[in-house]
Short mmCIF file of C-alpha atoms and ligand atoms in Angstrom, two decimals:
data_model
loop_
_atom_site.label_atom_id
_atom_site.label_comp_id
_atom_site.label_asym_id
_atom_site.label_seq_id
_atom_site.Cartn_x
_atom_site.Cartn_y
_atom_site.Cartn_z
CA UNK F 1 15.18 6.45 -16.96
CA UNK F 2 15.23 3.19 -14.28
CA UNK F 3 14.32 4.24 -11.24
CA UNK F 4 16.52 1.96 -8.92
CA UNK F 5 16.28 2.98 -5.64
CA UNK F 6 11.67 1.31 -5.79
CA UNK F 7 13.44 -1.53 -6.94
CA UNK F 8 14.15 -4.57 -4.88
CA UNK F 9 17.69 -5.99 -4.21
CA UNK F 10 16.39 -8.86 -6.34
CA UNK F 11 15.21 -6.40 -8.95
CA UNK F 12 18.30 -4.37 -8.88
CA UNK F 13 20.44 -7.68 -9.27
CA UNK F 14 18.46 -9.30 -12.11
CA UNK F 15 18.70 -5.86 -14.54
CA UNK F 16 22.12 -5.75 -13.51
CA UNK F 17 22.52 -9.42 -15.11
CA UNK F 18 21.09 -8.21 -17.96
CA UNK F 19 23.98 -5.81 -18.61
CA UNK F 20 26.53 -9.16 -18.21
CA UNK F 21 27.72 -8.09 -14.50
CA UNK F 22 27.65 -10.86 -11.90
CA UNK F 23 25.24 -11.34 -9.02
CA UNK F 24 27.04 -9.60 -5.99
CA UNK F 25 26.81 -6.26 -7.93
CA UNK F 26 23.01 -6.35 -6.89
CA UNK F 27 23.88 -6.14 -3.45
CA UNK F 28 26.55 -3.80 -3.93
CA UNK F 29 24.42 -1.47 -5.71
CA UNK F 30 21.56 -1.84 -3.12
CA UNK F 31 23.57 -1.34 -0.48
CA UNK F 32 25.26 2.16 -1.97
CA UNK F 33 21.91 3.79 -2.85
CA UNK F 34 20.56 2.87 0.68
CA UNK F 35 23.57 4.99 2.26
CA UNK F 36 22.09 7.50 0.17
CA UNK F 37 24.85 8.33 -2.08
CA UNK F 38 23.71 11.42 -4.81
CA UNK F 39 25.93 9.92 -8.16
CA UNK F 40 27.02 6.61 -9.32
CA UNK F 41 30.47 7.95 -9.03
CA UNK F 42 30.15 7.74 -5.14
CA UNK F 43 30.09 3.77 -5.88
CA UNK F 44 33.63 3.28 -5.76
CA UNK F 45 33.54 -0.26 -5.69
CA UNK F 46 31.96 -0.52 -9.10
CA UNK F 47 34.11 0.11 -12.56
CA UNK F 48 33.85 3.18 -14.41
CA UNK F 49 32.16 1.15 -17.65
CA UNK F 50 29.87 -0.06 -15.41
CA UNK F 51 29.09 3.34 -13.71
CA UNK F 52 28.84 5.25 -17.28
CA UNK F 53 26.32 2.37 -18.23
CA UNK F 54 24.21 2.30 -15.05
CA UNK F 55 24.65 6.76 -15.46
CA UNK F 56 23.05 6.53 -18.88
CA UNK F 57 20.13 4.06 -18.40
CA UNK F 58 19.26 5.01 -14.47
CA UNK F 59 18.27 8.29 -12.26
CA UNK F 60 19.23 8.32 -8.16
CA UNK F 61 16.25 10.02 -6.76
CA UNK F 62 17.95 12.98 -4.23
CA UNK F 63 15.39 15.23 -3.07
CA UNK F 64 16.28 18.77 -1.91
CA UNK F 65 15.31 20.59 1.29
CA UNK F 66 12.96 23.41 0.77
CA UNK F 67 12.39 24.12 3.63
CA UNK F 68 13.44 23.14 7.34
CA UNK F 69 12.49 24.25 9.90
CA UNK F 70 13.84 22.99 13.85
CA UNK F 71 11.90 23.75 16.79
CA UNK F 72 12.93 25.62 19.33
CA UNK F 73 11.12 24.00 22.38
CA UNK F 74 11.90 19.97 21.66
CA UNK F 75 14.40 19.79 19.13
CA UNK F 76 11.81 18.46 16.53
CA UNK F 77 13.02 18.97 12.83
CA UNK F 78 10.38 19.33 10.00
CA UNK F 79 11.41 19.54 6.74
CA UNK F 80 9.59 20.70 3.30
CA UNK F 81 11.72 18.13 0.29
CA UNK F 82 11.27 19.21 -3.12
CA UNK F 83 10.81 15.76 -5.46
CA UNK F 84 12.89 15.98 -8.66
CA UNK F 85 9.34 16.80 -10.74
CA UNK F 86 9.22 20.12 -8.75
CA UNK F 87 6.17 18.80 -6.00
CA UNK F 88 7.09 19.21 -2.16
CA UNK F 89 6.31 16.79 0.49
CA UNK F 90 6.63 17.11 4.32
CA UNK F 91 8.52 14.14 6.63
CA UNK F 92 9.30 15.00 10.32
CA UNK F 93 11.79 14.04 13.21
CA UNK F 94 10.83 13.24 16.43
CA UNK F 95 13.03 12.92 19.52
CA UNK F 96 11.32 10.46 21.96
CA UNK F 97 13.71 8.82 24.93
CA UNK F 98 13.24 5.34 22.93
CA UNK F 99 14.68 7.02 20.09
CA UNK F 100 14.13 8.70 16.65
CA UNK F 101 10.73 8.36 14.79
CA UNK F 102 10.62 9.88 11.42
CA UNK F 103 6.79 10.75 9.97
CA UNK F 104 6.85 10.45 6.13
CA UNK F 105 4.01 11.24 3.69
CA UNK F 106 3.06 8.46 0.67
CA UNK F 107 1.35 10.91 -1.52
CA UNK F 108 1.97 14.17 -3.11
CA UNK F 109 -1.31 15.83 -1.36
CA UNK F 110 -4.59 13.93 -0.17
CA UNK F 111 -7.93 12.61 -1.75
CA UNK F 112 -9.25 11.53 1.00
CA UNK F 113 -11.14 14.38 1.91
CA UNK F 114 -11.25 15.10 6.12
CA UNK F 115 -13.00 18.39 7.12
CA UNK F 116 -10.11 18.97 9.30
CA UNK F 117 -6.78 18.07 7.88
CA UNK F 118 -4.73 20.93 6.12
CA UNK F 119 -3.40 17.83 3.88
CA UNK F 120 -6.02 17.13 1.82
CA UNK F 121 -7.07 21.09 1.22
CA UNK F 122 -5.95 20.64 -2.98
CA UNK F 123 -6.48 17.51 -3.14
CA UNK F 124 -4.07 14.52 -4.63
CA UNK F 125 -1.15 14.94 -7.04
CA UNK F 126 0.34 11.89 -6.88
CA UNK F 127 1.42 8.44 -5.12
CA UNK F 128 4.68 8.29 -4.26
CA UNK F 129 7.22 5.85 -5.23
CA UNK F 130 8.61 3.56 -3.01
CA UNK F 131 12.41 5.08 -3.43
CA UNK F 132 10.40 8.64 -2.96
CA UNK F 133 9.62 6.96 0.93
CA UNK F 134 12.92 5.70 1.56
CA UNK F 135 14.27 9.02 0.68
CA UNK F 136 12.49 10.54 3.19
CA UNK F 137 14.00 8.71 5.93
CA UNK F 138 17.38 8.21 4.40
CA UNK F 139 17.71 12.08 3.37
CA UNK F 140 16.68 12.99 7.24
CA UNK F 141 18.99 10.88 8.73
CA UNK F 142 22.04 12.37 6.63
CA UNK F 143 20.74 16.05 7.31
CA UNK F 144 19.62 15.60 10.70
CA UNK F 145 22.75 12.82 11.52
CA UNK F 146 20.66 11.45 14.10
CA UNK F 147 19.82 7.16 13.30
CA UNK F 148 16.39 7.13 12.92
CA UNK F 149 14.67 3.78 15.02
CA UNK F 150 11.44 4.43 14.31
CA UNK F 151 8.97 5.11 10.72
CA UNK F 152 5.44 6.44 10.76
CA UNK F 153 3.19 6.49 7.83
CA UNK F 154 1.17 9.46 9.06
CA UNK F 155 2.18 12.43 6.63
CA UNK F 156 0.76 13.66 3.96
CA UNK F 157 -1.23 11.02 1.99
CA UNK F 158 -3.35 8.03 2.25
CA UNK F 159 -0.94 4.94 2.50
CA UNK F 160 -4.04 2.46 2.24
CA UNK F 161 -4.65 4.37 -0.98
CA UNK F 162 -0.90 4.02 -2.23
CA UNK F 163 -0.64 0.35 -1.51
CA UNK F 164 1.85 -1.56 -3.36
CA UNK F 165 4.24 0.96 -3.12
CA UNK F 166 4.15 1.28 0.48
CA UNK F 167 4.60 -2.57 0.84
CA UNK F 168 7.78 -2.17 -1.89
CA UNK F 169 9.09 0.42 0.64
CA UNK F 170 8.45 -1.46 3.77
CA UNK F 171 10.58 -4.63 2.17
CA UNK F 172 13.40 -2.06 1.16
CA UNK F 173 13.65 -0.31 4.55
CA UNK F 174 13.34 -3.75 6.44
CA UNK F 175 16.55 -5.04 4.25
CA UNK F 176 19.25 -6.25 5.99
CA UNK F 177 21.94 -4.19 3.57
CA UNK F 178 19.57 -1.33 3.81
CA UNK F 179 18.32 0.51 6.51
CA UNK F 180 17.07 -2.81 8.15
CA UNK F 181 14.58 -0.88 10.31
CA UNK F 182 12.09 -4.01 11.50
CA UNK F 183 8.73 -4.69 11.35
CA UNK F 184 7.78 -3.99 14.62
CA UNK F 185 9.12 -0.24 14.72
CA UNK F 186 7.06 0.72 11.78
CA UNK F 187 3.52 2.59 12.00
CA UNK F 188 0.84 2.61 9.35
CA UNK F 189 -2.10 4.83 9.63
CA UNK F 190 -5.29 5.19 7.94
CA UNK F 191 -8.37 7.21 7.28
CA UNK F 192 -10.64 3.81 7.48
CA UNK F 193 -9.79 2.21 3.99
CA UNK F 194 -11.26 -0.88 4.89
CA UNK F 195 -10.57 -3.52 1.73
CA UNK F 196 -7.11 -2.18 2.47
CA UNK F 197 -7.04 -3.51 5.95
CA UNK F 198 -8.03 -6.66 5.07
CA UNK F 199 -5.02 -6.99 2.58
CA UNK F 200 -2.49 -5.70 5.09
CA UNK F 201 -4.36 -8.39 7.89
CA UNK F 202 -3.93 -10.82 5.02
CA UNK F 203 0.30 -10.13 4.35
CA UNK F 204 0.43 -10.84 8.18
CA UNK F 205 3.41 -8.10 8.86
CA UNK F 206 4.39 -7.69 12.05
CA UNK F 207 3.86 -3.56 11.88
CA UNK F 208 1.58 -1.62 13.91
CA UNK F 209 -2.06 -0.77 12.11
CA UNK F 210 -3.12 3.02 13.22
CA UNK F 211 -6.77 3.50 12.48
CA UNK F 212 -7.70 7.52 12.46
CA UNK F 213 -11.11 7.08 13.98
CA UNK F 214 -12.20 10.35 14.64
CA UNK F 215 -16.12 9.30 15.60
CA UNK F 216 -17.51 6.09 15.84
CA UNK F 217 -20.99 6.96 14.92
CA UNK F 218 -21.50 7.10 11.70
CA UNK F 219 -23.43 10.36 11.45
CA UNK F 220 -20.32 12.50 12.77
CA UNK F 221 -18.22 10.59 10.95
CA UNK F 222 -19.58 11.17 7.60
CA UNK F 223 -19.57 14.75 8.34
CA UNK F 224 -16.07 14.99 8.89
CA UNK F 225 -14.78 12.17 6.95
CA UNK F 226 -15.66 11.37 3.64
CA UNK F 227 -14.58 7.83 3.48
CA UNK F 228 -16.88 7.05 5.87
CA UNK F 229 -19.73 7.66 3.24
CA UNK F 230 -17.60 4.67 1.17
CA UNK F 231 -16.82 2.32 4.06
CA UNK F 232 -19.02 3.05 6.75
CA UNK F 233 -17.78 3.09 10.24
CA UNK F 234 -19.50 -0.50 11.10
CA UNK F 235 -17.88 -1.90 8.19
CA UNK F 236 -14.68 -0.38 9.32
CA UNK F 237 -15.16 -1.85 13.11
CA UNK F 238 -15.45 -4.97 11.53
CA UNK F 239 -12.83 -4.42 9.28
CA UNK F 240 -10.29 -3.79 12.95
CA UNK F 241 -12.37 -6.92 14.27
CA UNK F 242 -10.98 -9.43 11.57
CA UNK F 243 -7.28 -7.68 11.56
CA UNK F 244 -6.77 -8.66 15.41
CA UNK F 245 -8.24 -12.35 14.58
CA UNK F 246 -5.97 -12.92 11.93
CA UNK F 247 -2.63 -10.89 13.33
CA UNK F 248 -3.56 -10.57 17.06
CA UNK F 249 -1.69 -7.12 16.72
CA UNK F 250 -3.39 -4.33 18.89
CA UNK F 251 -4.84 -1.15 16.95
CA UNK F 252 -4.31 1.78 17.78
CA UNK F 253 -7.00 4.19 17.49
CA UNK F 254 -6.39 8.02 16.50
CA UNK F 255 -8.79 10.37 17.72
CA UNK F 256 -8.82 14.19 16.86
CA UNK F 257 -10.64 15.99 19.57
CA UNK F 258 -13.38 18.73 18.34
CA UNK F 259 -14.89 20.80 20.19
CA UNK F 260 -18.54 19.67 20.53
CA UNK F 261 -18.12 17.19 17.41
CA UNK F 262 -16.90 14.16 18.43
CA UNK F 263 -16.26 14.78 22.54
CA UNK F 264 -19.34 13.70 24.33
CA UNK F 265 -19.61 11.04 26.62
CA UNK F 266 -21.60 8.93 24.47
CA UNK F 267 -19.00 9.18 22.02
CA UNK F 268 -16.45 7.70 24.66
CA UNK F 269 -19.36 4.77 25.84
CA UNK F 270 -19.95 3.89 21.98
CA UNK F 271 -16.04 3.48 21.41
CA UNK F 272 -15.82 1.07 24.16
CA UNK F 273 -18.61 -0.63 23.08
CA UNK F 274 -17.75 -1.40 19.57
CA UNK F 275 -14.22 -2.57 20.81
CA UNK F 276 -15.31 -5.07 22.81
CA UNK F 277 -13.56 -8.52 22.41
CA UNK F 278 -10.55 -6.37 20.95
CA UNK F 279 -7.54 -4.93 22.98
CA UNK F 280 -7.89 -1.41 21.87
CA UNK F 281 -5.64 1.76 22.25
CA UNK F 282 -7.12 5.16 22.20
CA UNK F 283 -4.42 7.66 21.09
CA UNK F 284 -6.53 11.19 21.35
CA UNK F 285 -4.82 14.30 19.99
CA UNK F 286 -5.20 17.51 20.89
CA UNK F 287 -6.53 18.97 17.33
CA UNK F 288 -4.55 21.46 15.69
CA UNK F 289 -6.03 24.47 14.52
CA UNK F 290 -5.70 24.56 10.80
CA UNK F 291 -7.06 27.86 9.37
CA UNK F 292 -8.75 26.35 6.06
CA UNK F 293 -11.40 24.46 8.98
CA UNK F 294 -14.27 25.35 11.17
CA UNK F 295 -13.67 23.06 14.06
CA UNK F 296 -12.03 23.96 17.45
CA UNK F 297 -9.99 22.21 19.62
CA UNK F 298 -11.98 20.00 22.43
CA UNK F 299 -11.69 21.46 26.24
CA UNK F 300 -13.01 18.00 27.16
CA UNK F 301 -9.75 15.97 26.77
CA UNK F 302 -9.51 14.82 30.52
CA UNK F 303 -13.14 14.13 30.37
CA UNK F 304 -12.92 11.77 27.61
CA UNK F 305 -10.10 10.26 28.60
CA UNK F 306 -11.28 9.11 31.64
CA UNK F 307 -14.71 8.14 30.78
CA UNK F 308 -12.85 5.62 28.38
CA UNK F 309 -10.45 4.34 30.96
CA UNK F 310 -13.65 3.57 32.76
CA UNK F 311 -14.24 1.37 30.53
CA UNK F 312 -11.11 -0.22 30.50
CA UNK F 313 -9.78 1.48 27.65
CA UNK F 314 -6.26 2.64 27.40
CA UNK F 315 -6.28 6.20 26.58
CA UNK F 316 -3.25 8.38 26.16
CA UNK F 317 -2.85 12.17 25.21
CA UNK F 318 -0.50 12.30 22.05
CA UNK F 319 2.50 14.94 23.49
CA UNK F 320 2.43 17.82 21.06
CA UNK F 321 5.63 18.42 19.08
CA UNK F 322 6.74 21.04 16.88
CA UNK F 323 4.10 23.41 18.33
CA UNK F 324 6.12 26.10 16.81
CA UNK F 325 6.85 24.92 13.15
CA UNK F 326 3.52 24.09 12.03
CA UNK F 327 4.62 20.33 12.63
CA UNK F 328 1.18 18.97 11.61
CA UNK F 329 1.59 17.58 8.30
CA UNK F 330 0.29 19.41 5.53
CA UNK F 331 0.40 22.88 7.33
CA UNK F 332 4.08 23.82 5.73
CA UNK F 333 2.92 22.65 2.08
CA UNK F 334 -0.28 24.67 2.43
CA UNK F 335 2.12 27.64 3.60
CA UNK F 336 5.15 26.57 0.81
CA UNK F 337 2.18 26.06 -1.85
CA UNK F 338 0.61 30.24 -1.17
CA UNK F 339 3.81 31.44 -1.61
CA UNK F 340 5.86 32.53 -4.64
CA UNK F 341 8.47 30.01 -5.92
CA UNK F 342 6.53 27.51 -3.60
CA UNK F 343 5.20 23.51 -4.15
CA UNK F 344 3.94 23.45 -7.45
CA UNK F 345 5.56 20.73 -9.95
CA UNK F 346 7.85 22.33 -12.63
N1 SAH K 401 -4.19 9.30 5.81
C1 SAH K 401 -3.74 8.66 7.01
C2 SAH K 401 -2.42 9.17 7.53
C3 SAH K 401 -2.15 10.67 7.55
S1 SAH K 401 -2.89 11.71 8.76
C4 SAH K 401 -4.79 8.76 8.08
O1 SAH K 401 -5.80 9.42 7.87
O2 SAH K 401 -4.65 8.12 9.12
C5 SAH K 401 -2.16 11.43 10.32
C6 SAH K 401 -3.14 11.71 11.45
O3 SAH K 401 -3.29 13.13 11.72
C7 SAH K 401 -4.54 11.17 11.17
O4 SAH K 401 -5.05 10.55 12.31
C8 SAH K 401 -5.29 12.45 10.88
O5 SAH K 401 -6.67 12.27 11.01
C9 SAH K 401 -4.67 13.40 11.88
N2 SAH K 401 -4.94 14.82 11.63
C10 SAH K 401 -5.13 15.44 10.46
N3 SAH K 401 -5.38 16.75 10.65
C11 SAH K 401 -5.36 16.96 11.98
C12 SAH K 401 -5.55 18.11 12.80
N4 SAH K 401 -5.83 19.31 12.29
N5 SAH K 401 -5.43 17.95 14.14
C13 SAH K 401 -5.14 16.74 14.67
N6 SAH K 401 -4.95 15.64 13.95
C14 SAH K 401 -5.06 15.73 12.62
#
């Protein structure tokens, strides 16, 4: 079965040539299954011939909420989808005052290894597809009926690992018939994949590169993130170095706080002295306790923070949301995935 919703307008429009219809049924097609509309009989626009043709030959992805969960103390909505193979996948709503942000995952689990994430605990089952990402911010928009403004790549997954169908779904949620959510408002983060910087420096988007830094000496690093054994934390450095030559886009840079892992002062010196000649954000988050991990959350946050600003650094807490839900992505697949009836594909 066609999976139209990955495919582009242009896509969508050339197969649809193929079955003898004329050009504007591409865009009227498009332009349905980015309302996200569950059957082809919700296209009213489109003759029943066509829709029995399109019915037999094509699937609309719809996934199904699991779970959902709202919080109680900021209104932020997590919610567990079910994929039509039976996996589950986490995406969450945020309320900020410049608007909605939705957090989606680009994999079904995580290879990428880090001591600390609940994500990556069972490893990868699968990349996403690019329809399997819109979804995620179409479906929580509908259930949520809030507009989303805002997308973050920070779920579950690698995105740098899941690469060309990340860049499909950024072209199909920047579409003017589609969502049309631009450039700017979009988030990517990664564990450090660095030949996967370079290609996103070299497509020259205008979205904002999050880089989960976590330690910028390699020693500490390689203890608590295994791509750093791959792509060293020089290499990656570098790697930010070139991305602000060629896009002149400021990174920002996550930052987990451990207790007595990656805290110390030196740590904070170090940072500012391998950004240097780079305009540099330091977003540090209070580290959530996830049970499957050793490490403790820092009591050195102020600290830190201000022996970067001393530097000249811009350092900001990230607020905590969704204290209450286990809003941290992975956490609710872990808990879906122990129970009975819970993630596992069918
Ligand atoms: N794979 C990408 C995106 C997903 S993770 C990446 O690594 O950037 C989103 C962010 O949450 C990353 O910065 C990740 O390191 C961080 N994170 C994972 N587990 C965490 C935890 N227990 N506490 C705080 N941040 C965590």
């Amino acid at each position: 079965m066609i999976d139209l919703k990955s495919m582009t307008q242009e896509e969508i429009t050339r197969f649809l040539r193929d079955l003898g219809e004329p050009a504007f049924r591409g865009e009227q097609v498009f332009t349905w299954l980015h309302k996200g509309v569950r059957s082809f009989d919700e296209m009213s626009n489109l003759s029943k011939a066509l829709r029995e043709k399109l019915k037999a030959q094509c699937t609309i992805t719809v996934p199904t909420a699991a779970r959902k969960q709202i919080s109680r103390l900021d209104g932020t909505i997590k919610y567990l989808w079910r994929l039509s193979d039976g996996n589950c996948i986490e995406t969450v709503l945020m309320q900020y005052r410049h608007g909605n942000t939705v957090c989606i995952s680009s994999q079904v689990g995580c290879r990428m290894g880090c001591a600390f994430c609940a994500s990556t605990v069972a490893g990868k089952v699968r990349d996403l597809t690019a329809g399997e990402m819109l979804d995620q911010v179409l479906f929580t928009q509908l259930d949520a009926g809030r507009e989303i403004s805002n997308i973050v790549l920070m779920g579950i997954g690698e995105p740098l690992d899941n690469r060309e169908n990340v860049l499909r779904f950024l072209e199909l949620v920047n579409h003017p018939d589609g969502l049309h959510i631009g450039m700017r408002h979009i988030s990517l983060s990664t564990c450090g994949v660095v030949p996967g910087i370079d290609w996103l420096a070299d497509l020259g988007l205008q979205i904002t590169l999050s880089v989960s830094l976590h330690a910028p000496d390699s020693e500490t690093r390689s203890k608590i993130m295994p791509v750093n054994r791959a792509y060293d934390v020089e290499e990656l450095f570098a790697a930010c170095h070139r991305y602000f030559k060629k896009t002149g886009r400021r990174i920002s840079f996550e930052y987990a706080m451990i207790d007595g892992v990656n805290d110390h002062d030196w740590q904070a010196d170090l940072i500012a002295k391998k950004l240097k000649g780079m305009p540099g954000h330091v977003n540090m988050i209070p580290l959530n306790d996830v049970v499957e991990s050793p490490f403790k959350p820092s009591r050195r946050i102020g600290a830190f923070q201000k022996r970067l600003e001393s530097h000249g650094i811009t350092a900001t807490v990230r607020r905590s949301l969704g204290g209450d839900i286990d809003a941290s992505c992975g956490q609710l697949r872990r808990k879906a995935m122990e129970e009975k009836g819970g993630c596992a594909p069918t």
